[in-house]
Amino acid sequence: MPGEPLLASPGMSPVTLQDTAGGDVDASQEHPGCVGWIGMVHHPLTVTEPTYLRIVARGASDSTLAVQLEDGTWLCNDDTEGTDPMVEGELPAGAHRIFVGAFTRFDMHAYTLGVSTDPAAMPSSLPAPASSAAALGGAELRIEPRGADPQSLRGVASGEVNIDGLAGACTGFSTDMPGHGVEVTEELPRLRVFVRADQPVGLVMRRPDGELVCGVDANGTYYDGPALPGLWDVWVTVATEGAQVPYVLGFSREDAPGPADLPAP
């Protein structure tokens, strides 16, 4: 699946763009010199004539780079500057592809990508990436200590990414990208997250500190615990690959309500 395309030639002005890194493809299976996890999303890079390019990425988490040249050659890098990667060299004319990966499987996170002819360009010279939830359109819901309670979101769970064993307790299938971004405005001593659906589903959340939390079904409540302030990425997963399951997702700071109190999906 192509992302935003790029055009490169001698004397070009530096180009930057933002997107979300990671995926379910082990980059080392594409080429043994590559590391990390990439997805189907890539940036088409058209080079009009042989050009020295420096391709750098600044990620919100540990990122990798994989550049596939038109002739099938792979150029890969990890950790040139801290946990940020850089690929450089004389690229031939042609239609190439740039993948920004995550070092850890399922660590979907935002990045800023830069393409330049400047041999001094580094990841730290790029603008900071947005949070992953913001990169996907921002938070859909704000949870405040004294705000409305409960609150809910609707969606359709689906996925073809096998997450069995992820973070120790995850099972089922998910999409690469989170389904929702939820902002917790202040640290909460307790937040309950529950789901109403007509078929089995699961829950994966990434906390603002990057830790993944896999929900365990307790009568439809998948998380009951403290909540750090910041943006949470939320996936509602399915038990069967390719299934499409409508759901309503609920959030509460109280003992009640629960799934039965949510509207039908």
PDB file of N, CA and C in Angstrom, residues 189-249:
ATOM      1  N   PRO A 189      -6.619   7.300  39.082  1.00  0.00           N
ATOM      2  CA  PRO A 189      -6.355   6.119  39.910  1.00  0.00           C
ATOM      3  C   PRO A 189      -7.033   4.872  39.373  1.00  0.00           C
ATOM      4  N   ARG A 190      -8.109   5.093  38.597  1.00  0.00           N
ATOM      5  CA  ARG A 190      -8.823   3.933  38.066  1.00  0.00           C
ATOM      6  C   ARG A 190      -9.512   4.302  36.754  1.00  0.00           C
ATOM      7  N   LEU A 191      -9.363   3.403  35.781  1.00  0.00           N
ATOM      8  CA  LEU A 191     -10.105   3.509  34.533  1.00  0.00           C
ATOM      9  C   LEU A 191     -10.511   2.100  34.126  1.00  0.00           C
ATOM     10  N   ARG A 192     -11.786   1.937  33.847  1.00  0.00           N
ATOM     11  CA  ARG A 192     -12.301   0.656  33.347  1.00  0.00           C
ATOM     12  C   ARG A 192     -12.606   0.801  31.868  1.00  0.00           C
ATOM     13  N   VAL A 193     -12.197  -0.216  31.095  1.00  0.00           N
ATOM     14  CA  VAL A 193     -12.463  -0.229  29.658  1.00  0.00           C
ATOM     15  C   VAL A 193     -13.222  -1.518  29.355  1.00  0.00           C
ATOM     16  N   PHE A 194     -14.393  -1.394  28.746  1.00  0.00           N
ATOM     17  CA  PHE A 194     -15.236  -2.551  28.501  1.00  0.00           C
ATOM     18  C   PHE A 194     -15.805  -2.486  27.092  1.00  0.00           C
ATOM     19  N   VAL A 195     -16.247  -3.633  26.591  1.00  0.00           N
ATOM     20  CA  VAL A 195     -16.665  -3.747  25.192  1.00  0.00           C
ATOM     21  C   VAL A 195     -17.974  -4.521  25.113  1.00  0.00           C
ATOM     22  N   ARG A 196     -18.874  -4.022  24.265  1.00  0.00           N
ATOM     23  CA  ARG A 196     -20.073  -4.780  23.928  1.00  0.00           C
ATOM     24  C   ARG A 196     -19.987  -5.173  22.457  1.00  0.00           C
ATOM     25  N   ALA A 197     -20.060  -6.477  22.197  1.00  0.00           N
ATOM     26  CA  ALA A 197     -20.007  -6.997  20.830  1.00  0.00           C
ATOM     27  C   ALA A 197     -20.768  -8.306  20.792  1.00  0.00           C
ATOM     28  N   ASP A 198     -21.232  -8.693  19.607  1.00  0.00           N
ATOM     29  CA  ASP A 198     -22.012  -9.920  19.465  1.00  0.00           C
ATOM     30  C   ASP A 198     -21.142 -11.140  19.208  1.00  0.00           C
ATOM     31  N   GLN A 199     -19.842 -10.941  18.997  1.00  0.00           N
ATOM     32  CA  GLN A 199     -18.903 -12.035  18.787  1.00  0.00           C
ATOM     33  C   GLN A 199     -17.674 -11.784  19.654  1.00  0.00           C
ATOM     34  N   PRO A 200     -16.851 -12.823  19.891  1.00  0.00           N
ATOM     35  CA  PRO A 200     -15.666 -12.640  20.736  1.00  0.00           C
ATOM     36  C   PRO A 200     -14.712 -11.587  20.173  1.00  0.00           C
ATOM     37  N   VAL A 201     -14.267 -10.710  21.046  1.00  0.00           N
ATOM     38  CA  VAL A 201     -13.290  -9.687  20.687  1.00  0.00           C
ATOM     39  C   VAL A 201     -12.237  -9.615  21.794  1.00  0.00           C
ATOM     40  N   GLY A 202     -11.197  -8.852  21.557  1.00  0.00           N
ATOM     41  CA  GLY A 202     -10.166  -8.612  22.555  1.00  0.00           C
ATOM     42  C   GLY A 202      -9.787  -7.146  22.550  1.00  0.00           C
ATOM     43  N   LEU A 203      -8.843  -6.789  23.405  1.00  0.00           N
ATOM     44  CA  LEU A 203      -8.445  -5.394  23.544  1.00  0.00           C
ATOM     45  C   LEU A 203      -6.932  -5.308  23.710  1.00  0.00           C
ATOM     46  N   VAL A 204      -6.317  -4.393  22.948  1.00  0.00           N
ATOM     47  CA  VAL A 204      -4.906  -4.057  23.122  1.00  0.00           C
ATOM     48  C   VAL A 204      -4.830  -2.537  23.245  1.00  0.00           C
ATOM     49  N   MET A 205      -4.083  -2.049  24.235  1.00  0.00           N
ATOM     50  CA  MET A 205      -3.891  -0.612  24.397  1.00  0.00           C
ATOM     51  C   MET A 205      -2.394  -0.335  24.540  1.00  0.00           C
ATOM     52  N   ARG A 206      -1.946   0.758  23.927  1.00  0.00           N
ATOM     53  CA  ARG A 206      -0.586   1.221  24.163  1.00  0.00           C
ATOM     54  C   ARG A 206      -0.643   2.475  25.012  1.00  0.00           C
ATOM     55  N   ARG A 207      -0.028   2.410  26.191  1.00  0.00           N
ATOM     56  CA  ARG A 207      -0.030   3.530  27.117  1.00  0.00           C
ATOM     57  C   ARG A 207       0.858   4.659  26.592  1.00  0.00           C
ATOM     58  N   PRO A 208       0.728   5.852  27.148  1.00  0.00           N
ATOM     59  CA  PRO A 208       1.571   6.967  26.697  1.00  0.00           C
ATOM     60  C   PRO A 208       3.067   6.711  26.858  1.00  0.00           C
ATOM     61  N   ASP A 209       3.458   5.804  27.787  1.00  0.00           N
ATOM     62  CA  ASP A 209       4.886   5.503  27.955  1.00  0.00           C
ATOM     63  C   ASP A 209       5.362   4.417  27.009  1.00  0.00           C
ATOM     64  N   GLY A 210       4.488   3.959  26.099  1.00  0.00           N
ATOM     65  CA  GLY A 210       4.858   2.969  25.104  1.00  0.00           C
ATOM     66  C   GLY A 210       4.569   1.535  25.487  1.00  0.00           C
ATOM     67  N   GLU A 211       4.243   1.258  26.741  1.00  0.00           N
ATOM     68  CA  GLU A 211       3.982  -0.114  27.162  1.00  0.00           C
ATOM     69  C   GLU A 211       2.659  -0.607  26.593  1.00  0.00           C
ATOM     70  N   LEU A 212       2.662  -1.857  26.094  1.00  0.00           N
ATOM     71  CA  LEU A 212       1.446  -2.463  25.579  1.00  0.00           C
ATOM     72  C   LEU A 212       0.712  -3.196  26.688  1.00  0.00           C
ATOM     73  N   VAL A 213      -0.611  -3.070  26.694  1.00  0.00           N
ATOM     74  CA  VAL A 213      -1.462  -3.733  27.668  1.00  0.00           C
ATOM     75  C   VAL A 213      -2.453  -4.585  26.904  1.00  0.00           C
ATOM     76  N   CYS A 214      -2.495  -5.884  27.205  1.00  0.00           N
ATOM     77  CA  CYS A 214      -3.458  -6.782  26.574  1.00  0.00           C
ATOM     78  C   CYS A 214      -4.584  -7.070  27.558  1.00  0.00           C
ATOM     79  N   GLY A 215      -5.785  -6.751  27.147  1.00  0.00           N
ATOM     80  CA  GLY A 215      -6.919  -6.937  28.029  1.00  0.00           C
ATOM     81  C   GLY A 215      -7.274  -8.398  28.215  1.00  0.00           C
ATOM     82  N   VAL A 216      -7.708  -8.753  29.405  1.00  0.00           N
ATOM     83  CA  VAL A 216      -8.218 -10.088  29.713  1.00  0.00           C
ATOM     84  C   VAL A 216      -9.708  -9.957  30.004  1.00  0.00           C
ATOM     85  N   ASP A 217     -10.521 -10.712  29.286  1.00  0.00           N
ATOM     86  CA  ASP A 217     -11.972 -10.570  29.387  1.00  0.00           C
ATOM     87  C   ASP A 217     -12.473 -10.995  30.769  1.00  0.00           C
ATOM     88  N   ALA A 218     -13.079 -10.051  31.474  1.00  0.00           N
ATOM     89  CA  ALA A 218     -13.741 -10.336  32.751  1.00  0.00           C
ATOM     90  C   ALA A 218     -15.173  -9.851  32.625  1.00  0.00           C
ATOM     91  N   ASN A 219     -16.016 -10.702  32.032  1.00  0.00           N
ATOM     92  CA  ASN A 219     -17.413 -10.353  31.791  1.00  0.00           C
ATOM     93  C   ASN A 219     -17.549  -9.080  30.964  1.00  0.00           C
ATOM     94  N   GLY A 220     -16.689  -8.956  29.960  1.00  0.00           N
ATOM     95  CA  GLY A 220     -16.772  -7.827  29.047  1.00  0.00           C
ATOM     96  C   GLY A 220     -15.905  -6.649  29.429  1.00  0.00           C
ATOM     97  N   THR A 221     -15.329  -6.653  30.642  1.00  0.00           N
ATOM     98  CA  THR A 221     -14.383  -5.611  31.040  1.00  0.00           C
ATOM     99  C   THR A 221     -12.972  -6.122  30.779  1.00  0.00           C
ATOM    100  N   TYR A 222     -12.202  -5.358  30.008  1.00  0.00           N
ATOM    101  CA  TYR A 222     -10.884  -5.823  29.566  1.00  0.00           C
ATOM    102  C   TYR A 222      -9.735  -5.098  30.263  1.00  0.00           C
ATOM    103  N   TYR A 223     -10.023  -3.987  30.917  1.00  0.00           N
ATOM    104  CA  TYR A 223      -8.978  -3.281  31.658  1.00  0.00           C
ATOM    105  C   TYR A 223      -9.624  -2.598  32.849  1.00  0.00           C
ATOM    106  N   ASP A 224      -8.964  -2.713  33.989  1.00  0.00           N
ATOM    107  CA  ASP A 224      -9.438  -2.065  35.210  1.00  0.00           C
ATOM    108  C   ASP A 224      -8.196  -1.725  36.021  1.00  0.00           C
ATOM    109  N   GLY A 225      -7.756  -0.473  35.931  1.00  0.00           N
ATOM    110  CA  GLY A 225      -6.530  -0.100  36.605  1.00  0.00           C
ATOM    111  C   GLY A 225      -6.223   1.370  36.431  1.00  0.00           C
ATOM    112  N   PRO A 226      -5.079   1.812  36.900  1.00  0.00           N
ATOM    113  CA  PRO A 226      -4.707   3.229  36.787  1.00  0.00           C
ATOM    114  C   PRO A 226      -4.452   3.612  35.338  1.00  0.00           C
ATOM    115  N   ALA A 227      -4.562   4.899  35.049  1.00  0.00           N
ATOM    116  CA  ALA A 227      -4.365   5.402  33.692  1.00  0.00           C
ATOM    117  C   ALA A 227      -3.429   6.594  33.716  1.00  0.00           C
ATOM    118  N   LEU A 228      -2.301   6.465  33.011  1.00  0.00           N
ATOM    119  CA  LEU A 228      -1.359   7.571  32.885  1.00  0.00           C
ATOM    120  C   LEU A 228      -1.951   8.676  32.022  1.00  0.00           C
ATOM    121  N   PRO A 229      -1.571   9.925  32.244  1.00  0.00           N
ATOM    122  CA  PRO A 229      -2.027  11.003  31.355  1.00  0.00           C
ATOM    123  C   PRO A 229      -1.338  10.911  30.005  1.00  0.00           C
ATOM    124  N   GLY A 230      -2.049  11.325  28.976  1.00  0.00           N
ATOM    125  CA  GLY A 230      -1.501  11.325  27.628  1.00  0.00           C
ATOM    126  C   GLY A 230      -2.403  10.578  26.664  1.00  0.00           C
ATOM    127  N   LEU A 231      -1.859  10.296  25.481  1.00  0.00           N
ATOM    128  CA  LEU A 231      -2.628   9.643  24.430  1.00  0.00           C
ATOM    129  C   LEU A 231      -2.451   8.130  24.482  1.00  0.00           C
ATOM    130  N   TRP A 232      -3.562   7.432  24.492  1.00  0.00           N
ATOM    131  CA  TRP A 232      -3.584   5.969  24.472  1.00  0.00           C
ATOM    132  C   TRP A 232      -4.043   5.505  23.092  1.00  0.00           C
ATOM    133  N   ASP A 233      -3.303   4.565  22.501  1.00  0.00           N
ATOM    134  CA  ASP A 233      -3.735   3.918  21.263  1.00  0.00           C
ATOM    135  C   ASP A 233      -4.532   2.670  21.634  1.00  0.00           C
ATOM    136  N   VAL A 234      -5.668   2.468  20.977  1.00  0.00           N
ATOM    137  CA  VAL A 234      -6.562   1.376  21.344  1.00  0.00           C
ATOM    138  C   VAL A 234      -6.917   0.552  20.109  1.00  0.00           C
ATOM    139  N   TRP A 235      -6.733  -0.764  20.217  1.00  0.00           N
ATOM    140  CA  TRP A 235      -7.166  -1.720  19.197  1.00  0.00           C
ATOM    141  C   TRP A 235      -8.221  -2.633  19.800  1.00  0.00           C
ATOM    142  N   VAL A 236      -9.337  -2.852  19.113  1.00  0.00           N
ATOM    143  CA  VAL A 236     -10.266  -3.925  19.456  1.00  0.00           C
ATOM    144  C   VAL A 236     -10.007  -5.034  18.445  1.00  0.00           C
ATOM    145  N   THR A 237      -9.669  -6.216  18.939  1.00  0.00           N
ATOM    146  CA  THR A 237      -9.201  -7.306  18.097  1.00  0.00           C
ATOM    147  C   THR A 237     -10.272  -8.369  17.912  1.00  0.00           C
ATOM    148  N   VAL A 238     -10.026  -9.278  16.979  1.00  0.00           N
ATOM    149  CA  VAL A 238     -10.971 -10.358  16.695  1.00  0.00           C
ATOM    150  C   VAL A 238     -10.299 -11.707  16.942  1.00  0.00           C
ATOM    151  N   ALA A 239     -11.120 -12.716  17.195  1.00  0.00           N
ATOM    152  CA  ALA A 239     -10.592 -14.052  17.471  1.00  0.00           C
ATOM    153  C   ALA A 239     -10.250 -14.807  16.194  1.00  0.00           C
ATOM    154  N   THR A 240     -10.914 -14.440  15.093  1.00  0.00           N
ATOM    155  CA  THR A 240     -10.743 -15.150  13.827  1.00  0.00           C
ATOM    156  C   THR A 240     -10.209 -14.206  12.764  1.00  0.00           C
ATOM    157  N   GLU A 241      -9.169 -14.608  12.075  1.00  0.00           N
ATOM    158  CA  GLU A 241      -8.570 -13.764  11.052  1.00  0.00           C
ATOM    159  C   GLU A 241      -9.608 -13.360  10.004  1.00  0.00           C
ATOM    160  N   GLY A 242      -9.647 -12.063   9.706  1.00  0.00           N
ATOM    161  CA  GLY A 242     -10.539 -11.553   8.676  1.00  0.00           C
ATOM    162  C   GLY A 242     -11.960 -11.297   9.128  1.00  0.00           C
ATOM    163  N   ALA A 243     -12.295 -11.627  10.380  1.00  0.00           N
ATOM    164  CA  ALA A 243     -13.665 -11.380  10.873  1.00  0.00           C
ATOM    165  C   ALA A 243     -13.934  -9.880  10.934  1.00  0.00           C
ATOM    166  N   GLN A 244     -15.195  -9.518  10.837  1.00  0.00           N
ATOM    167  CA  GLN A 244     -15.644  -8.124  10.948  1.00  0.00           C
ATOM    168  C   GLN A 244     -16.693  -8.084  12.049  1.00  0.00           C
ATOM    169  N   VAL A 245     -16.353  -7.462  13.180  1.00  0.00           N
ATOM    170  CA  VAL A 245     -17.242  -7.502  14.349  1.00  0.00           C
ATOM    171  C   VAL A 245     -17.531  -6.076  14.817  1.00  0.00           C
ATOM    172  N   PRO A 246     -18.747  -5.579  14.627  1.00  0.00           N
ATOM    173  CA  PRO A 246     -19.111  -4.263  15.179  1.00  0.00           C
ATOM    174  C   PRO A 246     -19.071  -4.298  16.709  1.00  0.00           C
ATOM    175  N   TYR A 247     -18.690  -3.179  17.309  1.00  0.00           N
ATOM    176  CA  TYR A 247     -18.597  -3.118  18.763  1.00  0.00           C
ATOM    177  C   TYR A 247     -18.877  -1.702  19.244  1.00  0.00           C
ATOM    178  N   VAL A 248     -19.165  -1.606  20.549  1.00  0.00           N
ATOM    179  CA  VAL A 248     -19.191  -0.330  21.260  1.00  0.00           C
ATOM    180  C   VAL A 248     -18.191  -0.457  22.405  1.00  0.00           C
ATOM    181  N   LEU A 249     -17.298   0.503  22.510  1.00  0.00           N
ATOM    182  CA  LEU A 249     -16.216   0.504  23.496  1.00  0.00           C
ATOM    183  C   LEU A 249     -16.553   1.523  24.576  1.00  0.00           C
TER     184      LEU A 249
END
